[in-house]
Short mmCIF file of C-alpha atoms in Angstrom, two decimals:
data_model
loop_
_atom_site.label_atom_id
_atom_site.label_comp_id
_atom_site.label_asym_id
_atom_site.label_seq_id
_atom_site.Cartn_x
_atom_site.Cartn_y
_atom_site.Cartn_z
CA MET Q 152 40.76 -2.20 116.76
CA LYS Q 153 38.44 -2.85 113.84
CA GLY Q 154 37.09 0.64 114.20
CA CYS Q 155 40.60 2.02 114.21
CA SER Q 156 41.63 -0.06 111.20
CA TYR Q 157 38.60 1.04 109.23
CA ASN Q 158 39.40 4.71 109.78
CA PHE Q 159 43.16 4.35 109.39
CA TRP Q 160 43.38 3.17 105.76
CA PRO Q 161 41.37 5.94 104.13
CA ARG Q 162 43.41 8.47 106.06
CA LEU Q 163 46.69 6.77 105.03
CA VAL Q 164 45.68 6.69 101.35
CA ALA Q 165 44.65 10.32 101.48
CA ALA Q 166 47.95 11.25 103.12
CA LEU Q 167 49.95 9.36 100.48
CA LEU Q 168 48.02 11.03 97.68
CA ALA Q 169 48.64 14.40 99.25
CA VAL Q 170 52.37 13.70 99.49
CA LEU Q 171 52.49 12.57 95.87
CA CYS Q 172 50.57 15.64 94.76
CA LEU Q 173 52.96 17.87 96.64
CA ALA Q 174 56.09 16.03 95.55
CA GLY Q 175 55.18 15.71 91.88
CA PRO Q 176 55.20 19.39 90.87
CA LEU Q 177 58.32 20.33 92.89
CA PRO Q 178 60.81 19.96 90.01
CA ALA Q 179 58.50 21.96 87.75
CA GLN Q 180 58.08 24.66 90.37
CA GLU Q 181 61.83 24.87 90.85
CA LYS Q 182 62.33 25.09 87.10
CA PHE Q 183 59.73 27.87 86.95
CA ARG Q 184 61.65 29.85 89.58
CA ARG Q 185 64.90 29.41 87.68
CA ASN Q 186 63.34 30.26 84.32
CA PRO Q 187 60.45 32.69 84.80
CA PRO Q 188 58.20 33.37 81.82
CA TYR Q 189 58.91 36.25 79.49
CA PRO Q 190 57.21 39.45 80.69
CA ASP Q 191 54.01 40.50 78.98
CA PRO Q 192 54.41 43.37 76.49
CA LEU Q 193 54.19 46.75 78.21
CA PRO Q 194 51.85 49.44 76.88
CA SER Q 195 53.52 52.31 75.05
CA LEU Q 196 54.56 55.25 77.20
CA VAL Q 197 52.16 58.08 76.39
CA LEU Q 198 53.39 61.47 77.56
CA PRO Q 199 51.23 64.61 77.67
CA PRO Q 200 51.59 66.84 74.60
CA VAL Q 201 54.29 69.50 74.86
CA GLU Q 202 54.04 72.85 73.08
CA SER Q 203 56.89 75.33 72.85
CA GLU Q 204 57.59 78.87 71.76
CA VAL Q 205 60.32 81.49 72.13
CA ILE Q 206 59.25 84.94 73.32
CA GLY Q 207 60.83 88.27 72.46
CA ASN Q 208 63.76 88.23 74.89
CA GLY Q 209 64.84 84.75 73.79
CA LEU Q 210 63.23 82.86 76.72
CA LYS Q 211 61.95 79.47 75.55
CA LEU Q 212 58.55 78.37 76.88
CA MET Q 213 57.53 74.73 77.10
CA VAL Q 214 53.96 73.97 78.09
CA ILE Q 215 52.72 70.59 79.37
CA SER Q 216 48.95 70.91 79.56
CA ARG Q 217 47.28 68.69 82.18
CA ASN Q 218 43.69 68.93 83.34
CA ASN Q 219 43.63 66.21 85.98
CA ASN Q 220 45.80 67.68 88.73
CA ARG Q 221 45.47 70.93 90.66
CA LEU Q 222 49.17 70.89 91.56
CA PHE Q 223 51.11 73.17 89.22
CA ASN Q 224 54.81 72.78 88.59
CA LEU Q 225 56.92 75.54 87.11
CA GLN Q 226 60.60 75.05 86.33
CA VAL Q 227 63.27 77.44 85.15
CA LEU Q 228 66.22 75.67 83.55
CA ILE Q 229 69.52 77.42 82.94
CA ARG Q 230 72.19 76.15 80.55
CA ALA Q 231 74.96 76.75 83.08
CA GLY Q 232 76.34 74.76 85.98
CA GLU Q 233 79.52 74.01 87.88
CA SER Q 234 81.48 73.39 84.67
CA ASP Q 235 80.99 77.14 84.06
CA SER Q 236 82.44 78.17 87.43
CA PRO Q 237 85.99 79.54 87.18
CA ALA Q 238 88.64 76.86 87.71
CA GLU Q 239 89.95 78.75 90.75
CA LEU Q 240 86.44 79.17 92.24
CA PRO Q 241 84.45 75.90 92.07
CA GLY Q 242 81.10 76.32 93.78
CA LEU Q 243 80.32 79.73 92.28
CA ALA Q 244 77.46 78.36 90.16
CA THR Q 245 75.93 76.65 93.20
CA ALA Q 246 76.31 79.70 95.43
CA THR Q 247 74.75 81.92 92.75
CA ALA Q 248 71.77 79.60 92.33
CA ARG Q 249 71.14 79.53 96.08
CA MET Q 250 71.38 83.31 96.27
CA MET Q 251 68.65 83.79 93.67
CA LEU Q 252 65.90 83.28 96.27
CA ARG Q 253 67.61 85.31 99.01
CA GLY Q 254 66.11 88.70 98.22
CA THR Q 255 65.38 90.96 95.25
CA ALA Q 256 65.60 94.68 94.54
CA SER Q 257 61.99 95.12 95.69
CA ILE Q 258 61.58 92.35 98.33
CA ASN Q 259 63.92 91.67 101.23
CA PRO Q 260 64.84 88.06 102.22
CA ALA Q 261 62.33 87.87 105.08
CA GLU Q 262 59.49 89.02 102.81
CA VAL Q 263 60.51 86.47 100.19
CA GLU Q 264 60.10 83.66 102.73
CA GLU Q 265 56.74 85.05 103.86
CA ARG Q 266 55.37 85.26 100.32
CA LEU Q 267 56.62 81.80 99.42
CA ALA Q 268 54.85 80.42 102.50
CA PHE Q 269 51.68 82.45 101.88
CA LEU Q 270 51.38 81.13 98.31
CA GLY Q 271 52.21 77.58 99.41
CA ILE Q 272 55.21 77.39 97.09
CA GLU Q 273 57.57 74.48 97.59
CA TYR Q 274 60.85 74.82 95.73
CA SER Q 275 64.09 73.02 95.04
CA ILE Q 276 67.35 74.10 93.44
CA GLU Q 277 69.54 71.62 91.58
CA VAL Q 278 72.94 72.54 90.19
CA GLN Q 279 74.70 69.97 88.03
CA ALA Q 280 77.88 70.23 86.00
CA ASP Q 281 76.14 71.50 82.86
CA TYR Q 282 72.83 72.98 83.98
CA SER Q 283 70.79 74.35 86.87
CA ILE Q 284 67.12 73.68 87.59
CA PHE Q 285 64.82 75.80 89.76
CA SER Q 286 61.58 73.94 90.47
CA PHE Q 287 58.47 75.50 92.06
CA SER Q 288 55.27 73.62 92.97
CA PHE Q 289 52.00 75.25 94.09
CA LEU Q 290 48.24 75.12 93.55
CA ASP Q 291 47.19 76.17 90.04
CA GLU Q 292 44.89 78.87 91.45
CA ASN Q 293 48.03 80.72 92.61
CA LEU Q 294 49.74 80.67 89.21
CA GLU Q 295 49.63 84.40 88.44
CA GLU Q 296 50.81 85.50 91.89
CA ALA Q 297 53.41 82.75 92.08
CA LEU Q 298 54.87 83.61 88.68
CA GLY Q 299 54.96 87.29 89.62
CA LEU Q 300 57.12 86.43 92.63
CA ILE Q 301 59.28 83.82 90.89
CA SER Q 302 60.12 86.14 88.01
CA LEU Q 303 61.69 88.65 90.42
CA PHE Q 304 64.28 86.07 91.46
CA PHE Q 305 65.66 86.07 87.91
CA VAL Q 306 64.94 89.64 86.80
CA GLU Q 307 66.15 91.60 89.86
CA PRO Q 308 68.10 89.47 92.38
CA SER Q 309 69.92 91.63 94.93
CA PHE Q 310 72.53 89.23 96.39
CA PRO Q 311 72.72 90.71 99.93
CA ALA Q 312 76.15 90.24 101.53
CA LEU Q 313 74.67 88.90 104.76
CA GLU Q 314 72.73 86.24 102.86
CA LEU Q 315 75.82 85.24 100.90
CA SER Q 316 77.67 84.68 104.18
CA ALA Q 317 74.85 82.36 105.28
CA VAL Q 318 74.86 80.50 101.95
CA LYS Q 319 78.65 80.00 102.07
CA ARG Q 320 78.45 78.74 105.65
CA GLU Q 321 75.70 76.25 104.75
CA LEU Q 322 77.65 75.04 101.70
CA TYR Q 323 80.89 74.74 103.65
CA TYR Q 324 79.43 72.47 106.34
CA GLN Q 325 77.46 70.43 103.80
CA LEU Q 326 80.70 69.75 101.94
CA LEU Q 327 82.52 68.84 105.13
CA ARG Q 328 79.79 66.31 105.98
CA ARG Q 329 79.83 64.95 102.44
CA ASN Q 330 83.58 64.41 102.50
CA GLN Q 331 83.36 62.45 105.74
CA ASP Q 332 81.54 59.69 103.87
CA PRO Q 333 84.06 57.43 102.05
CA GLU Q 334 81.76 56.75 99.11
CA ASN Q 335 81.02 60.43 98.44
CA ALA Q 336 84.65 61.43 98.92
CA GLY Q 337 85.78 58.53 96.73
CA TYR Q 338 83.34 59.35 93.94
CA ASP Q 339 84.31 63.03 93.88
CA PHE Q 340 87.98 62.06 93.72
CA PHE Q 341 87.17 59.52 90.98
CA LEU Q 342 85.54 62.27 88.88
CA LYS Q 343 88.53 64.57 89.37
CA ARG Q 344 90.91 61.88 88.15
CA ILE Q 345 88.72 60.90 85.19
CA PHE Q 346 88.49 64.51 83.93
CA ALA Q 347 91.99 65.59 85.00
CA GLY Q 348 93.67 67.76 82.39
CA SER Q 349 90.50 68.31 80.36
CA GLY Q 350 89.67 71.73 81.81
CA TYR Q 351 86.17 70.48 82.63
CA ASN Q 352 84.66 70.47 86.12
CA PRO Q 353 82.16 67.59 86.41
CA GLY Q 354 80.43 69.27 89.34
CA ILE Q 355 82.98 69.03 92.15
CA LEU Q 356 82.82 71.67 94.88
CA GLU Q 357 85.72 72.50 97.20
CA ALA Q 358 84.95 73.42 100.81
CA GLU Q 359 88.12 75.50 101.12
CA THR Q 360 87.34 77.74 98.13
CA ILE Q 361 83.72 78.46 99.05
CA LYS Q 362 84.84 81.13 101.51
CA ASN Q 363 86.48 83.09 98.64
CA ILE Q 364 83.23 83.74 96.77
CA SER Q 365 82.18 87.40 96.84
CA THR Q 366 78.92 89.19 95.98
CA ARG Q 367 80.70 90.74 93.00
CA GLU Q 368 81.54 87.32 91.56
CA VAL Q 369 78.00 86.06 92.18
CA ALA Q 370 76.56 89.09 90.37
CA GLN Q 371 78.97 88.61 87.48
CA PHE Q 372 78.06 84.93 87.12
CA HIS Q 373 74.38 85.90 87.06
CA GLN Q 374 75.01 88.59 84.46
CA ARG Q 375 76.98 86.23 82.28
CA PHE Q 376 74.92 83.04 82.34
CA LEU Q 377 71.46 83.58 83.84
CA ARG Q 378 70.03 85.21 80.75
CA PRO Q 379 66.58 84.57 79.20
CA ASN Q 380 68.18 83.47 75.91
CA ASN Q 381 70.13 80.84 77.90
CA SER Q 382 67.04 79.61 79.77
CA ILE Q 383 63.90 77.52 79.45
CA ILE Q 384 60.71 77.88 81.48
CA ILE Q 385 58.35 74.92 81.77
CA PHE Q 386 54.67 75.36 82.63
CA ASN Q 387 53.19 72.05 83.77
CA GLY Q 388 49.51 72.14 84.72
CA GLN Q 389 46.16 73.55 83.68
CA VAL Q 390 47.40 76.21 81.28
CA SER Q 391 47.45 76.76 77.52
CA LEU Q 392 50.36 77.93 75.42
CA ALA Q 393 48.60 81.24 74.79
CA GLU Q 394 48.10 81.83 78.52
CA ALA Q 395 51.70 80.81 79.30
CA ARG Q 396 52.92 83.22 76.61
CA ARG Q 397 50.93 86.08 78.13
CA LEU Q 398 52.16 85.37 81.65
CA ALA Q 399 55.80 84.95 80.62
CA ALA Q 400 55.84 88.11 78.50
CA GLN Q 401 54.20 90.07 81.30
CA ASN Q 402 56.49 88.90 84.11
CA PHE Q 403 59.83 88.36 82.36
CA ARG Q 404 59.82 91.38 80.02
CA ARG Q 405 62.52 93.12 82.12
CA TRP Q 406 64.86 90.11 81.91
CA VAL Q 407 67.44 91.38 79.44
CA PRO Q 408 69.09 88.99 76.95
CA ARG Q 409 72.86 88.97 76.37
CA PRO Q 410 75.15 86.77 74.27
CA VAL Q 411 76.23 83.70 76.23
CA GLU Q 412 79.44 81.92 75.34
CA ARG Q 413 80.34 78.55 76.82
CA PRO Q 414 83.66 76.84 76.10
CA SER Q 415 83.52 73.64 74.12
CA VAL Q 416 83.97 70.37 76.00
CA GLN Q 417 86.78 67.96 75.17
CA LYS Q 418 85.50 64.55 74.09
CA LEU Q 419 87.22 61.91 76.21
CA GLU Q 420 87.58 58.30 75.11
CA ASN Q 421 87.27 55.06 77.04
CA ARG Q 422 90.84 53.83 77.48
CA ASP Q 423 93.15 51.77 79.69
CA LEU Q 424 93.43 53.86 82.84
CA ASN Q 425 95.11 51.09 84.85
CA GLN Q 426 95.52 53.09 88.04
CA VAL Q 427 94.71 52.28 91.65
CA CYS Q 428 94.39 55.30 93.95
CA PHE Q 429 94.06 55.26 97.71
CA LEU Q 430 92.24 58.24 99.27
CA ASP Q 431 92.93 58.60 102.99
CA VAL Q 432 89.52 59.18 104.61
CA PRO Q 433 89.22 58.73 108.40
CA GLY Q 434 86.77 56.10 109.66
CA PRO Q 435 86.21 52.35 109.78
CA GLU Q 436 84.37 52.05 106.45
CA VAL Q 437 85.90 51.27 103.07
CA ALA Q 438 84.44 52.42 99.76
CA VAL Q 439 85.67 51.00 96.46
CA ILE Q 440 84.92 52.98 93.29
CA VAL Q 441 85.68 51.43 89.89
CA GLY Q 442 84.88 53.00 86.53
CA ASN Q 443 85.78 54.37 83.14
CA LEU Q 444 84.44 56.62 80.39
CA THR Q 445 81.63 55.58 78.05
CA VAL Q 446 79.68 57.83 75.65
CA PRO Q 447 77.22 60.76 75.83
CA ILE Q 448 73.53 60.07 76.36
CA ALA Q 449 72.73 60.79 72.69
CA SER Q 450 74.94 57.92 71.50
CA PRO Q 451 73.44 54.81 69.83
CA ASP Q 452 75.12 52.82 72.62
CA TYR Q 453 72.93 54.48 75.28
CA HIS Q 454 70.11 51.92 75.44
CA PRO Q 455 72.37 48.82 75.35
CA LEU Q 456 74.43 50.51 78.09
CA LEU Q 457 71.29 50.91 80.21
CA VAL Q 458 70.60 47.19 79.95
CA LEU Q 459 74.25 46.33 80.62
CA ASN Q 460 74.30 48.55 83.71
CA HIS Q 461 71.13 46.94 85.06
CA LEU Q 462 72.61 43.47 84.58
CA LEU Q 463 75.88 44.53 86.19
CA GLY Q 464 74.68 46.38 89.27
CA GLY Q 465 71.50 48.37 88.75
CA THR Q 466 69.52 46.81 91.62
CA THR Q 467 69.76 44.31 94.46
CA GLY Q 468 68.84 41.62 91.92
CA SER Q 469 71.82 42.40 89.69
CA ARG Q 470 75.05 40.44 89.47
CA LEU Q 471 77.30 42.61 91.64
CA PHE Q 472 74.95 42.60 94.64
CA LEU Q 473 74.16 38.90 94.32
CA GLN Q 474 77.83 37.92 93.95
CA LEU Q 475 79.52 40.23 96.42
CA ARG Q 476 76.91 40.35 99.17
CA GLU Q 477 74.50 37.45 98.88
CA LEU Q 478 76.83 34.72 97.61
CA LYS Q 479 80.28 35.63 98.95
CA GLY Q 480 79.50 38.00 101.82
CA LEU Q 481 82.35 40.32 100.83
CA ALA Q 482 80.52 43.65 100.71
CA PHE Q 483 77.71 45.40 102.52
CA TYR Q 484 76.45 46.47 99.09
CA ALA Q 485 77.66 46.69 95.48
CA PHE Q 486 75.96 48.65 92.71
CA SER Q 487 76.76 50.26 89.37
CA ASP Q 488 75.49 53.42 87.73
CA LEU Q 489 75.81 55.59 84.61
CA SER Q 490 76.51 59.33 84.68
CA PHE Q 491 76.24 61.67 81.71
CA PHE Q 492 77.81 65.06 81.08
CA ARG Q 493 77.99 67.50 78.19
CA GLY Q 494 79.87 65.53 75.55
CA ASN Q 495 80.86 62.62 77.80
CA GLY Q 496 79.55 59.74 79.88
CA LEU Q 497 80.90 57.19 82.32
CA TYR Q 498 80.04 54.04 84.23
CA TRP Q 499 81.04 53.57 87.86
CA ILE Q 500 80.77 50.80 90.41
CA ARG Q 501 80.54 51.42 94.14
CA ALA Q 502 80.99 48.86 96.87
CA LYS Q 503 81.17 49.20 100.64
CA THR Q 504 83.36 46.61 102.30
CA SER Q 505 85.83 46.04 105.16
CA PRO Q 506 89.65 46.33 105.05
CA PRO Q 507 90.33 42.54 105.11
CA ALA Q 508 87.92 41.98 102.20
CA ILE Q 509 89.17 44.68 99.80
CA VAL Q 510 91.33 42.43 97.61
CA GLU Q 511 88.64 39.76 97.25
CA THR Q 512 86.00 42.44 96.63
CA MET Q 513 88.00 43.94 93.78
CA ALA Q 514 88.68 40.50 92.31
CA ALA Q 515 84.96 39.70 92.42
CA ILE Q 516 84.11 43.01 90.73
CA GLN Q 517 86.65 42.29 88.01
CA GLN Q 518 85.31 38.77 87.48
CA THR Q 519 81.71 40.04 87.26
CA MET Q 520 82.71 42.63 84.65
CA ARG Q 521 84.67 40.02 82.70
CA SER Q 522 81.75 37.59 82.66
CA LEU Q 523 79.56 40.14 80.88
CA SER Q 524 82.22 40.66 78.22
CA GLU Q 525 83.00 36.99 77.65
CA GLU Q 526 79.64 35.24 78.07
CA LYS Q 527 76.31 35.75 76.35
CA ILE Q 528 73.46 36.83 78.63
CA ALA Q 529 70.81 34.17 79.19
CA PRO Q 530 67.48 35.14 77.56
CA GLU Q 531 65.51 35.16 80.81
CA GLU Q 532 68.05 37.41 82.59
CA LEU Q 533 68.08 39.80 79.64
CA GLU Q 534 64.29 40.00 79.44
CA ARG Q 535 63.97 40.65 83.17
CA ALA Q 536 66.41 43.55 82.88
CA LYS Q 537 64.58 45.07 79.92
CA ALA Q 538 61.18 44.65 81.58
CA TYR Q 539 62.45 46.41 84.71
CA LEU Q 540 63.83 49.35 82.73
CA MET Q 541 60.68 49.75 80.63
CA GLY Q 542 58.37 49.42 83.62
CA ASN Q 543 60.37 51.74 85.83
CA LEU Q 544 60.40 54.83 83.61
CA PRO Q 545 56.64 55.52 83.90
CA LEU Q 546 56.99 55.30 87.70
CA GLN Q 547 59.72 57.95 87.52
CA LEU Q 548 57.40 60.29 85.62
CA GLN Q 549 54.40 60.14 87.97
CA SER Q 550 54.95 63.47 89.72
CA PRO Q 551 54.57 66.77 87.80
CA GLU Q 552 58.04 67.83 88.98
CA ALA Q 553 59.71 64.66 87.64
CA LEU Q 554 57.86 64.96 84.32
CA SER Q 555 58.90 68.61 83.90
CA ARG Q 556 62.50 67.74 84.62
CA ARG Q 557 62.58 64.92 82.04
CA ILE Q 558 61.02 67.15 79.39
CA GLY Q 559 63.50 69.89 80.22
CA LEU Q 560 66.44 67.51 79.87
CA LEU Q 561 65.45 66.95 76.25
CA GLU Q 562 66.36 70.57 75.61
CA LEU Q 563 69.34 70.79 77.95
CA LEU Q 564 70.96 67.64 76.55
CA GLU Q 565 69.84 68.35 72.95
CA LEU Q 566 67.89 65.10 72.63
CA PRO Q 567 65.10 64.37 70.12
CA PRO Q 568 61.61 65.46 71.29
CA ASP Q 569 60.39 61.84 71.26
CA PHE Q 570 63.43 60.48 73.17
CA TRP Q 571 61.42 59.47 76.27
CA ALA Q 572 58.29 58.50 74.32
CA ARG Q 573 60.37 56.03 72.27
CA TYR Q 574 62.28 54.75 75.31
CA SER Q 575 60.59 51.32 75.39
CA GLN Q 576 60.83 50.97 71.63
CA ASN Q 577 64.57 51.51 71.88
CA ILE Q 578 65.02 49.11 74.81
CA MET Q 579 63.05 46.25 73.22
CA PRO Q 580 65.50 45.51 70.35
CA VAL Q 581 68.47 45.25 72.72
CA ASN Q 582 69.67 41.65 72.58
CA ALA Q 583 72.46 39.52 74.03
CA ASP Q 584 74.78 40.42 71.16
CA SER Q 585 74.38 44.18 71.53
CA VAL Q 586 74.89 43.93 75.31
CA GLN Q 587 78.07 41.93 74.81
CA VAL Q 588 79.32 44.44 72.24
CA VAL Q 589 79.04 47.39 74.67
CA ALA Q 590 80.43 45.24 77.50
CA ARG Q 591 83.53 44.47 75.45
CA LYS Q 592 83.80 48.08 74.35
CA TYR Q 593 83.59 49.70 77.80
CA LEU Q 594 84.22 47.03 80.46
CA SER Q 595 87.24 45.34 78.88
CA THR Q 596 89.59 48.29 79.27
CA ARG Q 597 91.38 48.57 82.60
CA PRO Q 598 89.44 51.02 84.78
CA LEU Q 599 90.36 53.62 87.34
CA VAL Q 600 90.07 52.24 90.89
CA VAL Q 601 89.68 54.44 93.96
CA ILE Q 602 89.82 52.96 97.46
CA ALA Q 603 88.58 55.44 100.06
CA ALA Q 604 89.43 54.43 103.64
CA GLU Q 605 91.71 55.23 106.56
CA ALA Q 606 95.30 54.53 105.55
CA ALA Q 607 96.49 53.49 109.00
CA GLY Q 608 94.17 50.51 109.25
CA THR Q 609 93.87 49.56 105.59
CA LEU Q 610 97.09 49.74 103.60
CA ASP Q 611 98.51 46.61 105.22
CA TYR Q 612 95.74 44.59 103.55
CA LEU Q 613 96.81 45.84 100.09
CA ARG Q 614 100.32 44.37 99.90
CA GLU Q 615 99.32 42.25 96.88
CA PHE Q 616 99.07 45.31 94.65
CA ASP Q 617 102.14 46.22 92.63
CA LYS Q 618 101.54 49.95 92.94
CA ILE Q 619 98.99 52.20 94.65
CA ASP Q 620 99.10 56.00 94.44
CA VAL Q 621 98.23 57.42 97.87
CA TYR Q 622 96.43 60.75 98.36
CA ASN Q 623 95.42 62.61 101.51
CA ARG Q 624 91.80 63.54 102.26
CA LYS Q 625 92.22 66.80 100.29
CA GLY Q 626 93.19 64.84 97.20
CA GLN Q 627 96.85 65.81 97.35
CA PHE Q 628 99.39 63.19 96.23
CA GLN Q 629 101.41 61.78 99.15
CA GLY Q 630 103.42 58.90 97.77
CA VAL Q 631 103.40 55.38 96.34
CA PHE Q 632 102.56 52.17 98.22
CA GLN Q 633 104.64 49.33 96.73
CA LYS Q 634 105.05 45.82 98.09
CA GLY Q 635 103.94 46.84 101.56
CA VAL Q 636 106.06 49.99 101.75
CA LEU Q 637 104.74 53.56 101.53
CA LYS Q 638 107.32 55.70 99.76
CA TYR Q 639 106.53 59.34 100.40
CA GLU Q 640 107.00 61.93 97.68
CA ASN Q 641 110.23 63.91 98.08
CA ARG Q 642 109.55 67.28 99.58
#
């Protein structure tokens, strides 16, 4: 026993000390988790120098000289997109862009594919509402041959009828699949309602009208908009401005300029929309889209809006996700985003939920938006949001393709040349007051709400709403749901 007693006390004292050491710092550790330190200052974003020049046919060259990467990226940007498609033929801009690489006057479609593969060219085509981007990546040693091939797509596209049939078929089934997803269908419908009556197409394609596109209309769209004086070509890699000038003049000399006229865009204002729309989309899932207009990207409100959006629903650490999913378990996810168009901008919230939880989900979204308008942001939450935004941009610019695209957007969106270089400097001054100002300006007005779900299993859960406009899956108005009764439009 004496032996045991002798060994027991030192061990007991040591154990008590250990417990005290562990217990003592706990409140401080918890406080640290609740109030993390301010982030260290981030280094300035240093972008490679960009040189530019306009050659004889009006084609603008932009050269990003890099000597540390053998991967070359070449992009051709066109100031034309789906907003330039005829109102009766949405999808023409997209179909035309996809047809550009489907054969030329001197190379048939099969040979095009062979030469692209032989030169190791990876490409992508992006058509937005206001612009189109053709991006080509390959090894820098293949620059001359690659540019010789790429130039033919713009100088002498042939638009074979058989290839157009294939393009239309691909587009048709892609749109059908897209519209089967409630969130995609709901967002497209949301955009239509936001821009209704403005004469502007924010990039919405219609599966049923794709089949009406002809080779004649594709050729006319190309003749009208895909002109060198309406285009920008970006060289990103080991090349000088003088070399880029020589290559562009040599390969694009037959690309003939023509006057390009684009209609002006109506400036739309943030206002009380105060409408709830139900889009009947088959399936068990429910998507809720909430949003309103803001301002164009060039507005002074842009950087405070970025911070506000991050606080609202930019990531899984933002308020919407934490409130709706983590805390209340109402939604599978909830995020917010900003979209920008020529002359306009908008914010939109998307949440995926279940029919019984729709009303509570919308109430939680409304409360989260209201809190940002009525309450000042805590300093630590604000600094975390700003640090994320400033630290994330350099990650988005790591690939040559992403860097080219960002530089090109400066021209397409008519932004200052140092817009991205000064990004952090413009985010840093954003404070709680400026965030609250934009929150009150854009989140306080009553938004447009779109609920995309199957009507048969969902409308019964929406009896609390005074009025819901009901549309079928094609976006055609069907009737009004009031106090639990669906009143069909008189036919």
